[in-house]
CSV table of C-alpha atoms and ligand atoms in Angstrom, one decimal:
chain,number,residue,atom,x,y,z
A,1,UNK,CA,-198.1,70.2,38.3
A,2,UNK,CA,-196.2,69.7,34.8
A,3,UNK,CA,-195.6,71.8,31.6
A,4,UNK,CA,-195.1,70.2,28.5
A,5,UNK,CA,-193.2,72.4,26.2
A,6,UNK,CA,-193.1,71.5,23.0
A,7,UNK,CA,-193.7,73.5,19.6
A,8,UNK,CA,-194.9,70.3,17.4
A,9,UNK,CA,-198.3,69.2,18.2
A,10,UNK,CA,-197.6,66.0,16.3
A,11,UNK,CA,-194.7,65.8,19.3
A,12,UNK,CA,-197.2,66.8,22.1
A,13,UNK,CA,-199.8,64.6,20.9
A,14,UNK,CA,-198.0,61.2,22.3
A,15,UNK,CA,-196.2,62.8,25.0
A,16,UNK,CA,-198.6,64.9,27.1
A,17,UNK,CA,-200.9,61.4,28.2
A,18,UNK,CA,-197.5,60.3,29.5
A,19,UNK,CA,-197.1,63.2,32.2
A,20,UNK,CA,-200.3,62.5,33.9
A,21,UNK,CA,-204.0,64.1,34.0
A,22,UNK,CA,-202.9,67.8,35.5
A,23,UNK,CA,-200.3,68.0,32.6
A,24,UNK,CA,-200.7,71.5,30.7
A,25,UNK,CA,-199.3,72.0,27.3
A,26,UNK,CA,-197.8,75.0,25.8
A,27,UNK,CA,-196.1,75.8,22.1
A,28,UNK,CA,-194.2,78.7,22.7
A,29,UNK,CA,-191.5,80.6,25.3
A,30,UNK,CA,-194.7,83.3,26.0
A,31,UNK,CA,-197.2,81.1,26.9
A,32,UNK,CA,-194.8,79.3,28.6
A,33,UNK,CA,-193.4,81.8,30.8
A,34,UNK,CA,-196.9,83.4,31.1
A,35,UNK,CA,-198.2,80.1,32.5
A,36,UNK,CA,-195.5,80.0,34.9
A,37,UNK,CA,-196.4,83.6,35.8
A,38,UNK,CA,-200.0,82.5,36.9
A,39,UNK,CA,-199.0,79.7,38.1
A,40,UNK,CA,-196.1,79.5,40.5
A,41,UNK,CA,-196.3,76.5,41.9
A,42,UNK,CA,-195.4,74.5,39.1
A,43,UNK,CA,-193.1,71.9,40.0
A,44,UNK,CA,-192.0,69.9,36.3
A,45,UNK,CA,-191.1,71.8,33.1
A,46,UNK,CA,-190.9,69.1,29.9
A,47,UNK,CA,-189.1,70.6,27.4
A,48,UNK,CA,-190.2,68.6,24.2
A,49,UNK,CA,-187.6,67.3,21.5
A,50,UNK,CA,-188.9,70.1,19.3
A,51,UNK,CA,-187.5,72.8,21.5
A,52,UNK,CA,-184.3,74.6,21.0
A,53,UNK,CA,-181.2,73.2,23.5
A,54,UNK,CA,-180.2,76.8,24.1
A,55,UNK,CA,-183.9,77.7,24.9
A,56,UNK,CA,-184.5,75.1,27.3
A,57,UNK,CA,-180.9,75.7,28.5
A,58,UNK,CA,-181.9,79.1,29.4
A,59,UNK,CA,-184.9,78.2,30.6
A,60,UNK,CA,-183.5,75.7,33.4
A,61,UNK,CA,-180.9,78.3,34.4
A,62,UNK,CA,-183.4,80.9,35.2
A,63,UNK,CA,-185.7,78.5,36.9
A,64,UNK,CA,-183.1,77.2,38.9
A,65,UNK,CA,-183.0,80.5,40.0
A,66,UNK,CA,-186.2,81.9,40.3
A,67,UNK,CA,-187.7,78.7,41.5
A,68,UNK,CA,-185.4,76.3,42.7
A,69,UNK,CA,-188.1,74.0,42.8
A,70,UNK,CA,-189.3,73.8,39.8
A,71,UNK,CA,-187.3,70.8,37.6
A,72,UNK,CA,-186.6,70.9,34.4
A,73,UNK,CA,-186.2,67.8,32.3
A,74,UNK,CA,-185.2,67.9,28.2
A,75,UNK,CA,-186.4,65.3,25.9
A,76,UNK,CA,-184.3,64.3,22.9
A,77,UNK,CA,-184.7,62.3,19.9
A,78,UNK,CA,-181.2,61.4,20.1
A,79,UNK,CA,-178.9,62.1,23.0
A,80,UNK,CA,-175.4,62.5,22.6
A,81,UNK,CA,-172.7,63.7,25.5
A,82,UNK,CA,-172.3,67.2,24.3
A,83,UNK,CA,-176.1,67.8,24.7
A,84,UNK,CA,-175.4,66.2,28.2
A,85,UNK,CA,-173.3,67.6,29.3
A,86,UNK,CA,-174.6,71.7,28.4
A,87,UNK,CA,-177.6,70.5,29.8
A,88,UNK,CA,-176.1,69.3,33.0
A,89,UNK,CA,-174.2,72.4,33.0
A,90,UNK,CA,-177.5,74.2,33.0
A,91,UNK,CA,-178.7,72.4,35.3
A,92,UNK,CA,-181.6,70.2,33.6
A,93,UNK,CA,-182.5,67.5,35.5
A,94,UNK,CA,-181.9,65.0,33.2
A,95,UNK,CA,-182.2,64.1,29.1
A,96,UNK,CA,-184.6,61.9,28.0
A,97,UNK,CA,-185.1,59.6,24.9
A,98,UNK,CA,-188.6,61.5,23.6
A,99,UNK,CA,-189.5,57.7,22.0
A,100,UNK,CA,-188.8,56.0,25.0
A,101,UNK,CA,-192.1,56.6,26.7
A,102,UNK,CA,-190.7,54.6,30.5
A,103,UNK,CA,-187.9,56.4,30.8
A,104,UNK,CA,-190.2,60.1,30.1
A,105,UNK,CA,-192.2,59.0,32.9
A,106,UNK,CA,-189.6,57.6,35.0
A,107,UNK,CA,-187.4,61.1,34.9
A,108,UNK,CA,-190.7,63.2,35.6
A,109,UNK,CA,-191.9,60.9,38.8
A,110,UNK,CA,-188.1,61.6,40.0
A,111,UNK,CA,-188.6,65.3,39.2
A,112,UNK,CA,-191.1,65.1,41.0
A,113,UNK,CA,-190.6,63.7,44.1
A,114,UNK,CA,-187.1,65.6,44.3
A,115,UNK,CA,-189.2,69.1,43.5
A,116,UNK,CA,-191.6,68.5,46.0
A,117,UNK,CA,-188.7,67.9,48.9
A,118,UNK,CA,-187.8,71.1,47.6
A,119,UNK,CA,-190.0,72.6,47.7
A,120,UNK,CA,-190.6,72.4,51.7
A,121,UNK,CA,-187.1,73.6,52.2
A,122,UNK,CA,-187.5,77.4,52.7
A,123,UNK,CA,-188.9,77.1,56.2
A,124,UNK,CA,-186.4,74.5,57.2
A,125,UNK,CA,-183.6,76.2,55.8
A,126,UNK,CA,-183.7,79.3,57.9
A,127,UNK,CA,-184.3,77.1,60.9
A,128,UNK,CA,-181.1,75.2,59.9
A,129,UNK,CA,-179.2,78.2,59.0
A,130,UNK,CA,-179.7,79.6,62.8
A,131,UNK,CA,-179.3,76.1,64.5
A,132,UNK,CA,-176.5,75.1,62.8
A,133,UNK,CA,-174.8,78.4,63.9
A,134,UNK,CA,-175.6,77.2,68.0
A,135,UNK,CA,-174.0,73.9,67.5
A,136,UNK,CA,-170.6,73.2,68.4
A,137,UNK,CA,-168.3,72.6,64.9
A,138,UNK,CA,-167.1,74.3,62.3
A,139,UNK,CA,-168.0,77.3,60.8
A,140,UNK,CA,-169.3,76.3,57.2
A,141,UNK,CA,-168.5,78.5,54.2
A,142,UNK,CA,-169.9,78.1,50.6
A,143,UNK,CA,-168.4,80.0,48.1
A,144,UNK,CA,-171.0,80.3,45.3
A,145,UNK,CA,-172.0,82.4,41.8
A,146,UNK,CA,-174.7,81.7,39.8
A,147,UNK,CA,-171.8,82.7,36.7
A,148,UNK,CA,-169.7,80.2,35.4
A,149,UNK,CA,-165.8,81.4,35.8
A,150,UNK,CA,-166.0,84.5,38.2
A,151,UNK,CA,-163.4,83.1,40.3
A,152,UNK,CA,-165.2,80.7,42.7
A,153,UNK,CA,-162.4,77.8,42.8
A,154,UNK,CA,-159.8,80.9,43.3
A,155,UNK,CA,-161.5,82.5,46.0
A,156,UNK,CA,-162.7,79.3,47.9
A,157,UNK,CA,-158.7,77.8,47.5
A,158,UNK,CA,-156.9,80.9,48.6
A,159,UNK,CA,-159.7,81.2,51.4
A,160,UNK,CA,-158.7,77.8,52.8
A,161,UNK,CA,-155.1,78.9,53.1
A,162,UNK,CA,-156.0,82.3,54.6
A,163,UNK,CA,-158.2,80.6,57.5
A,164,UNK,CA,-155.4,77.9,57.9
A,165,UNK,CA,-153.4,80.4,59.1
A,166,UNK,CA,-149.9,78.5,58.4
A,167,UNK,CA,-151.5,75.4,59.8
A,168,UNK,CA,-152.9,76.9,62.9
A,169,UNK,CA,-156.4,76.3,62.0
A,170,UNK,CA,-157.8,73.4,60.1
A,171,UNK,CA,-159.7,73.7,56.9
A,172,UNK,CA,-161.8,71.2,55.2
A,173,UNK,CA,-162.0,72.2,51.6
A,174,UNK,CA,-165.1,71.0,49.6
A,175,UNK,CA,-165.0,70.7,45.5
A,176,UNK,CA,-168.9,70.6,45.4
A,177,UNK,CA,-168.4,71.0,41.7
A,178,UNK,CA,-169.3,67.3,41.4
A,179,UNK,CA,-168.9,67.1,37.4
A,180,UNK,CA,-166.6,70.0,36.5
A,181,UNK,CA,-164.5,70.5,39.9
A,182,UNK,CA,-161.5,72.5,39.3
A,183,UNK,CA,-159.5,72.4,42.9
A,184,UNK,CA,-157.9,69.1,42.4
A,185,UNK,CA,-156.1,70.4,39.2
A,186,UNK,CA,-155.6,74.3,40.7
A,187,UNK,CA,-153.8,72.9,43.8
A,188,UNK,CA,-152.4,70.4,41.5
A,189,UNK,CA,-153.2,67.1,43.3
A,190,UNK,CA,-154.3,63.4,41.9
A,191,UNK,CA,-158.6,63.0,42.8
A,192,UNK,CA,-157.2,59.3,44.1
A,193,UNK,CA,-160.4,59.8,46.6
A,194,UNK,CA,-163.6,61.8,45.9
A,195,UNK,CA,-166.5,62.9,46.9
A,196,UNK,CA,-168.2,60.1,44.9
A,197,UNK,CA,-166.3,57.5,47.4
A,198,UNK,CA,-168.5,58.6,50.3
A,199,UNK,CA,-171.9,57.2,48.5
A,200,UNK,CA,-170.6,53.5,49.3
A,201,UNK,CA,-170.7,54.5,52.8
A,202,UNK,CA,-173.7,56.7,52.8
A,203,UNK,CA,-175.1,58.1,56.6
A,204,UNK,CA,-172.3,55.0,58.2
A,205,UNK,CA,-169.8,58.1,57.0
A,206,UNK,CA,-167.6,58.3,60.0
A,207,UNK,CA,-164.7,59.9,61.1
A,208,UNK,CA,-162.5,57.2,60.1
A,209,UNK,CA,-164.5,57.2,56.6
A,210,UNK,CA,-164.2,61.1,56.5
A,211,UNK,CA,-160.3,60.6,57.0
A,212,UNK,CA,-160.2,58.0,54.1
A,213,UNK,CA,-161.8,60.6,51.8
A,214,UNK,CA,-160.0,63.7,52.5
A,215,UNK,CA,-156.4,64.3,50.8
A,216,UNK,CA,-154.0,66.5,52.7
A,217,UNK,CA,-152.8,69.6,51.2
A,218,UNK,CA,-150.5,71.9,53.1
A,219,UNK,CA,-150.3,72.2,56.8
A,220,UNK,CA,-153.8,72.7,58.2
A,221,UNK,CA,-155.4,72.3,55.3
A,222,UNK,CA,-157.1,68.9,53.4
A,223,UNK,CA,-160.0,68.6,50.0
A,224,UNK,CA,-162.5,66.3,49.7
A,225,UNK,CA,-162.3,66.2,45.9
A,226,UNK,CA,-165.1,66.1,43.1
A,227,UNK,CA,-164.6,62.7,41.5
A,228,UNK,CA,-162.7,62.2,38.0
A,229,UNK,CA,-165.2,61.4,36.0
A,230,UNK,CA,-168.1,64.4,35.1
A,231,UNK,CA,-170.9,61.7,35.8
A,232,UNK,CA,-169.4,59.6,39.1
A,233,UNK,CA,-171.0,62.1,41.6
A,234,UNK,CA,-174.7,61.3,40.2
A,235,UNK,CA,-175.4,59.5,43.0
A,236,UNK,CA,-174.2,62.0,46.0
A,237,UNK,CA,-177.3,63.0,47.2
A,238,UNK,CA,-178.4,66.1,48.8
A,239,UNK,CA,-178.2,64.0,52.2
A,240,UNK,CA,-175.1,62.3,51.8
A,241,UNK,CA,-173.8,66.3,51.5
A,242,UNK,CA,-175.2,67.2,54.1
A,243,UNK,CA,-174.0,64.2,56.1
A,244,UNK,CA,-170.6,64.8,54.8
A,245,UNK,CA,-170.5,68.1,55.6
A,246,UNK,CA,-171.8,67.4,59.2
A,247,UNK,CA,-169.0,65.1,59.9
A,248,UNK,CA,-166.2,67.5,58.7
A,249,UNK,CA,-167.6,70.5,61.0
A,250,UNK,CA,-166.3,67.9,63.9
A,251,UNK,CA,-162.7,67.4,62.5
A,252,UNK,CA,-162.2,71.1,61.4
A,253,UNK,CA,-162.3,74.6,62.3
A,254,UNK,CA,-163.4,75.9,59.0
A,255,UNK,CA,-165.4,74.1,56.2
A,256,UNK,CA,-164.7,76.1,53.0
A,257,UNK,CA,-167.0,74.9,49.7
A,258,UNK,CA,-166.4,75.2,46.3
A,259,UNK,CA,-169.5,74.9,44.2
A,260,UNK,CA,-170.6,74.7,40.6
A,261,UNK,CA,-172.5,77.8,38.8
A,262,UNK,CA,-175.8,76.5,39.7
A,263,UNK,CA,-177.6,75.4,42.2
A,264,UNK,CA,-178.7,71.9,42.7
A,265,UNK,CA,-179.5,69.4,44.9
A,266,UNK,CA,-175.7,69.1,47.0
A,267,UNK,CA,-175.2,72.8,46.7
A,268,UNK,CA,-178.5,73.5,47.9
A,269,UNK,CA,-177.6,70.9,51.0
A,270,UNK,CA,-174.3,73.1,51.5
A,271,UNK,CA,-176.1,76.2,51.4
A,272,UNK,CA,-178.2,74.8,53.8
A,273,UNK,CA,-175.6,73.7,56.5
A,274,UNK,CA,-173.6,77.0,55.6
A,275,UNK,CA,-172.9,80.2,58.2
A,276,UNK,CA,-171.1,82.3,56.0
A,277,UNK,CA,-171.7,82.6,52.2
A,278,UNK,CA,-169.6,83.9,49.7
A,279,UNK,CA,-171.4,85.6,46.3
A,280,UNK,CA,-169.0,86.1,43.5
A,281,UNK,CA,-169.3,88.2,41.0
A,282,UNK,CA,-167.1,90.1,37.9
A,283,UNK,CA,-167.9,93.6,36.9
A,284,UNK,CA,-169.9,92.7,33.9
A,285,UNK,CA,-173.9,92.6,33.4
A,286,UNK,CA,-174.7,89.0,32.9
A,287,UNK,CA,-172.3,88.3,35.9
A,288,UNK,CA,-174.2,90.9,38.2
A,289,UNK,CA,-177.3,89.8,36.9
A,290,UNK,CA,-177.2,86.4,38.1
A,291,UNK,CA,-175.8,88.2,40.9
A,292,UNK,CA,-179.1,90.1,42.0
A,293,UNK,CA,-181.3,86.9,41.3
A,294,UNK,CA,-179.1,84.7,43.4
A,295,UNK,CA,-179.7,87.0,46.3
A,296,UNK,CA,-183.0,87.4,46.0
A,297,UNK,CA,-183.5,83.4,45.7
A,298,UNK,CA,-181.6,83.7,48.8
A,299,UNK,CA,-184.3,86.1,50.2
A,300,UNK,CA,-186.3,83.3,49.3
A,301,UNK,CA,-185.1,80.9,51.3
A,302,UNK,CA,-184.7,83.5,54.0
A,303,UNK,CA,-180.8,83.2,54.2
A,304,UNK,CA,-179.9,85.9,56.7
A,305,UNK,CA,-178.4,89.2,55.0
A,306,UNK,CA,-175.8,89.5,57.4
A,307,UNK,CA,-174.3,86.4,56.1
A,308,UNK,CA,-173.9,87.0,52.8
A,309,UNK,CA,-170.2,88.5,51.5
A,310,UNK,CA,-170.0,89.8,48.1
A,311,UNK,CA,-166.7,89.6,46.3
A,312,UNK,CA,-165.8,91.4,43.2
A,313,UNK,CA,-163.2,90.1,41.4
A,314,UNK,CA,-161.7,91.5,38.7
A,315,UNK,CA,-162.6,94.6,40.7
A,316,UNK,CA,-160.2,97.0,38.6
A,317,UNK,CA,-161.9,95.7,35.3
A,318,UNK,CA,-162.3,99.0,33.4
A,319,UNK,CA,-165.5,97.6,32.0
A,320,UNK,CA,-167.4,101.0,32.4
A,321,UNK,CA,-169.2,99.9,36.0
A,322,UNK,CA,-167.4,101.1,39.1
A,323,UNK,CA,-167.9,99.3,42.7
A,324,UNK,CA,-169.7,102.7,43.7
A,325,UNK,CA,-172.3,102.0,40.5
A,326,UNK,CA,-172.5,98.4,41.5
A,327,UNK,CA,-173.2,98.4,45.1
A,328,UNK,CA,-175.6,101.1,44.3
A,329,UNK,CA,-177.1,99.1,41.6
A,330,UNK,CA,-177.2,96.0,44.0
A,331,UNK,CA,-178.1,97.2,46.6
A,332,UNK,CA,-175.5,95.4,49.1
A,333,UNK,CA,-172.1,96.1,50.0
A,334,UNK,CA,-169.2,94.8,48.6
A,335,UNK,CA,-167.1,93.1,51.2
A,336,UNK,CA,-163.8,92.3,48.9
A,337,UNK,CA,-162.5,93.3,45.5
A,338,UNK,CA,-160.2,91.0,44.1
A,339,UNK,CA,-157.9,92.9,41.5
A,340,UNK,CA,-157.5,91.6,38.0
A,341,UNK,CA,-153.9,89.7,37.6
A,342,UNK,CA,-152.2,87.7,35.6
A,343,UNK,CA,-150.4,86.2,38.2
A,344,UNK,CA,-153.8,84.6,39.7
A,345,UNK,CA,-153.4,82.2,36.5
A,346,UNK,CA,-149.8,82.0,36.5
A,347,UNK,CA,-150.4,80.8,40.3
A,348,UNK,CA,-153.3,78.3,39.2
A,349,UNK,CA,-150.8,77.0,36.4
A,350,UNK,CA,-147.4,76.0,39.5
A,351,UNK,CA,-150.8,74.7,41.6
A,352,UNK,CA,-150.0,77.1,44.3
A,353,UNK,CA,-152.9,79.4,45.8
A,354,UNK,CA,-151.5,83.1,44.9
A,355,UNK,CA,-152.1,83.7,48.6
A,356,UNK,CA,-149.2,81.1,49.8
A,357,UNK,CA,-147.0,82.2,46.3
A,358,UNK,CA,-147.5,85.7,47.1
A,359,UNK,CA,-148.5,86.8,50.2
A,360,UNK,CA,-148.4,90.9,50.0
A,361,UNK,CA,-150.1,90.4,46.3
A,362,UNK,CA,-152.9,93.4,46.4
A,363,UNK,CA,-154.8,89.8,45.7
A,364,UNK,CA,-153.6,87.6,48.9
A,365,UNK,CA,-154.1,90.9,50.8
A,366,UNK,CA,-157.8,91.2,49.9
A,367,UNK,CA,-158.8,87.7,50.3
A,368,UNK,CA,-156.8,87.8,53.8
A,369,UNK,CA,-158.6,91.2,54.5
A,370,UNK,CA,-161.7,89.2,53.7
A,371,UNK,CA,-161.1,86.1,55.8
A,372,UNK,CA,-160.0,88.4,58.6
A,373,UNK,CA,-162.7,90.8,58.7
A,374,UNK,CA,-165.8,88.8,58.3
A,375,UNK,CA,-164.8,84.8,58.2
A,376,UNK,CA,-163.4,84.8,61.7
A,377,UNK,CA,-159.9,83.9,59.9
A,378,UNK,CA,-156.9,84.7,61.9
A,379,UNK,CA,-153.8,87.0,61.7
A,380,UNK,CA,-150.7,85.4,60.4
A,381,UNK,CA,-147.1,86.7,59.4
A,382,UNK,CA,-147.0,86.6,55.9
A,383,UNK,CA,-143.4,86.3,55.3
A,384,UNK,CA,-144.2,82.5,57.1
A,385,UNK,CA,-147.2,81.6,54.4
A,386,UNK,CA,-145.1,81.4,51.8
A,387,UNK,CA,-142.0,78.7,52.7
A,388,UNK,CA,-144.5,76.4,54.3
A,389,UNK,CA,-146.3,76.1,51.5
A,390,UNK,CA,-142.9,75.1,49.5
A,391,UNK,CA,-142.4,72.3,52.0
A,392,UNK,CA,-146.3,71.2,51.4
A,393,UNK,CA,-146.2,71.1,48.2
A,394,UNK,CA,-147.4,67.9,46.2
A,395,UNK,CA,-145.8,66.9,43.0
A,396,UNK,CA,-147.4,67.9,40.0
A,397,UNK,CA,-150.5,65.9,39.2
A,398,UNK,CA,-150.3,64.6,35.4
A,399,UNK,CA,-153.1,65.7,33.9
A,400,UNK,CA,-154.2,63.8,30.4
B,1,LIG,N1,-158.6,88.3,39.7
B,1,LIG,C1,-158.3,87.5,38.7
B,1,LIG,N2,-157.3,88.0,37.8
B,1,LIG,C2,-157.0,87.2,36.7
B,1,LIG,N3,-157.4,86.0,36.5
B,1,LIG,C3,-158.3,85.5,37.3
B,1,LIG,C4,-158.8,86.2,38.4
B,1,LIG,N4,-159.7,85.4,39.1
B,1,LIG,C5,-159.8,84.3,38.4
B,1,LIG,N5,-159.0,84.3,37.4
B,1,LIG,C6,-158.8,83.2,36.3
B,1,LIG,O1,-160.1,83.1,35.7
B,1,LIG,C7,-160.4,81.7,35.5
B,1,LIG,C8,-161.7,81.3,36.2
B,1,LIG,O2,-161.5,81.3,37.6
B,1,LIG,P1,-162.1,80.2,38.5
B,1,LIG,O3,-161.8,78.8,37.9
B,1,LIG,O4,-161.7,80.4,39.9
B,1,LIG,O5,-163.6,80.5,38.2
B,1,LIG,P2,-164.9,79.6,38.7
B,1,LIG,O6,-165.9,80.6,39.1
B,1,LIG,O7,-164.5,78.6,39.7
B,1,LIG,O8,-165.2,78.9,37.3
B,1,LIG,P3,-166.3,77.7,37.1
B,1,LIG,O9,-167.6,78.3,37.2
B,1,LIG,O10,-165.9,77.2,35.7
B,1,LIG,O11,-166.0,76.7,38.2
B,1,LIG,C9,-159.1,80.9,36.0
B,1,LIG,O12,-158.3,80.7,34.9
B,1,LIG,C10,-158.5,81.9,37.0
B,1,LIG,O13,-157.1,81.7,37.1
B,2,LIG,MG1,-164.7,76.5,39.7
């Protein structure tokens, strides 16, 4: 059931009575990774306040992977907001007071309960994945890395204004990056409306409330922004995504998300309610690491192959690793590669996808190529892209 990690025994003495009878304890990383090994079905990792933060940081992000179920939660004898937030970045659960026995017990019942919802999602997931492809809506596209900064909020912006097609289609764009969420401030627009506004209105989420939400960028195309704050999406839950995201699909064509680099509880509900997903990844090891364990967590949860699109970005890299070595060493097919260009950040900087500032770039082409070839995007004369973005342009968001 739960693992107490903790090096100190005079730590694991008061603590382990407080995560119930099954509770195991172990001292070290090998005895704690060799009792995950025998037993997989752990659901609740306790890192104790004697165990490194880059450790248990580590830890969480290859659990997420591995085993999305399992929860990771980090105890503390003081908690301050940089330990929170690498730890949210990671992906722990939550941070804990160690002397505060409640709350320990609070945050592992929650773990708990959320791990085992989890954990029955594998089976219902596939089913969803095929149903949700019958039913009448949009398609639903999550761009997603389990890599922080491989180009996620670029691809999944320029994406949205490759399916919009000039404004003939419209695209919902999602900033599922719920604490870190970079689209409001790469398309340059004011997060007067978020993501976190929805929870008020919870499963009553209507069209009208969908409407309310959503701020319009160019023609065809409107965000549902990731609130300003890093912890006022807390309480958007897994169904309130999933609700959200089943009201756009009847307002849009396209449904294009933008996701943090891990998976958690909303990105999980996107991936479940997605047709199309989107893997980045950069030419470098750790990136096409994460890479490999992401699609075989997708295996996992029996996300169809055929589905999946990997992008490599910063293709042209000379990093030593060609396409050739990494599709070979992957074992999939790459279905884009993005070029390396400065102009991509010079673009992010005016707040204007590189696709609507540039339409022949060797960039705009490939994500086009991309949208056109396996998205069910549609044709559209490029010299058009680029004056109707002009005219849709916001002014500059102020950003302090
Ligand atoms: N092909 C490219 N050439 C040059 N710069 C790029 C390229 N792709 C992305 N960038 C730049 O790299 C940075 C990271 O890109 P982006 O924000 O899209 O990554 P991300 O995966 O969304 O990051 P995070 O995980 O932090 O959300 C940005 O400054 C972006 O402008
Ligand atoms: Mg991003």
């Amino acid at each position: 059931m739960t693992i107490l990690f903790e090096p100190l025994r005079r730590d694991t003495r008061p603590l382990l009575p407080l995560l119930g009878d099954g509770a195991t304890a172990v001292s070290t990383p090998d005895e704690l990774a060799e009792h995950l090994t025998r037993n997989p079905g752990e659901l609740l990792v306790v890192c104790g306040p004697g165990t490194n933060l880059t450790e248990s940081c580590d830890l969480a992000a290859n659990l997420r992977l591995t085993n999305p179920a399992t929860g990771t939660i980090l105890l503390r004898h003081k908690v301050d907001a940089e330990t929170l937030t690498t730890a949210m970045r990671a992906g722990i659960r939550e941070v804990v007071l160690a002397e505060d026995p409640g709350a320990v017990q609070d945050a592992a019942a929650r773990s708990l309960a959320l791990s085992a919802q989890l954990a029955g999602t594998s089976v219902a997931l596939a089913a969803a994945a095929s149903a949700a492809e019958e039913a009448e809506g949009a398609q639903v596209i999550t761009v997603f890395a389990a890599k922080g900064g491989t180009g996620k909020t670029m691809v999944s912006t320029n994406l949205a204004v490759a399916l919009a097609a000039g404004g003939t289609r419209r695209v919902c764009l999602i900033d599922l990056d719920l604490a870190f969420g970079d689209v409001a401030i790469t398309l340059q627009q004011v997060p007067e409306k978020s993501m976190a506004d929805a929870v008020v209105m919870a499963e009553r989420l209507d069209v009208t409330g969908m409407r309310a939400l959503l701020t319009p960028y160019a023609p065809g195309i409107e965000t549902l922004l990731a609130p300003p704050g890093p912890t006022d999406g807390e309480h958007v839950s897994r169904a309130l995504v999933a609700h959200v995201i089943k009201v756009a699909r009847t307002m849009f064509d396209y449904v294009v998300i933008d996701t943090p680099p891990y998976v958690n509880d909303q990105v999980l509900a996107a991936l479940d309610a997605s047709h199309r997903y989107v893997l980045v990844a950069t030419p470098d090891i750790p990136a096409l690491k994460n890479l490999r364990v992401t699609l075989d967590m997708f295996d996992l949860l029996s996300y169809p192959k055929d589905r999946r699109f990997v992008v490599l970005n910063r293709a042209d890299a000379k990093v030593g690793l060609t396409p050739a070595d990494i599709e070979a060493s992957l074992r999939v097919p790459i279905s884009a590669h993005i070029p390396s260009s400065r102009d991509i950040p010079v673009s992010v900087n005016q707040g204007v996808p590189i696709l609507a500032a540039n339409p022949g770039h060797p960039a705009s082409r490939a994500i086009r190529e991309l949208a056109l070839n396996h998205l069910g995007g549609v044709p559209e004369p490029v010299a058009e892209v680029r004056s109707r973005f002009r005219i849709a342009r916001r002014p500059q968001a102020v950003v302090s």
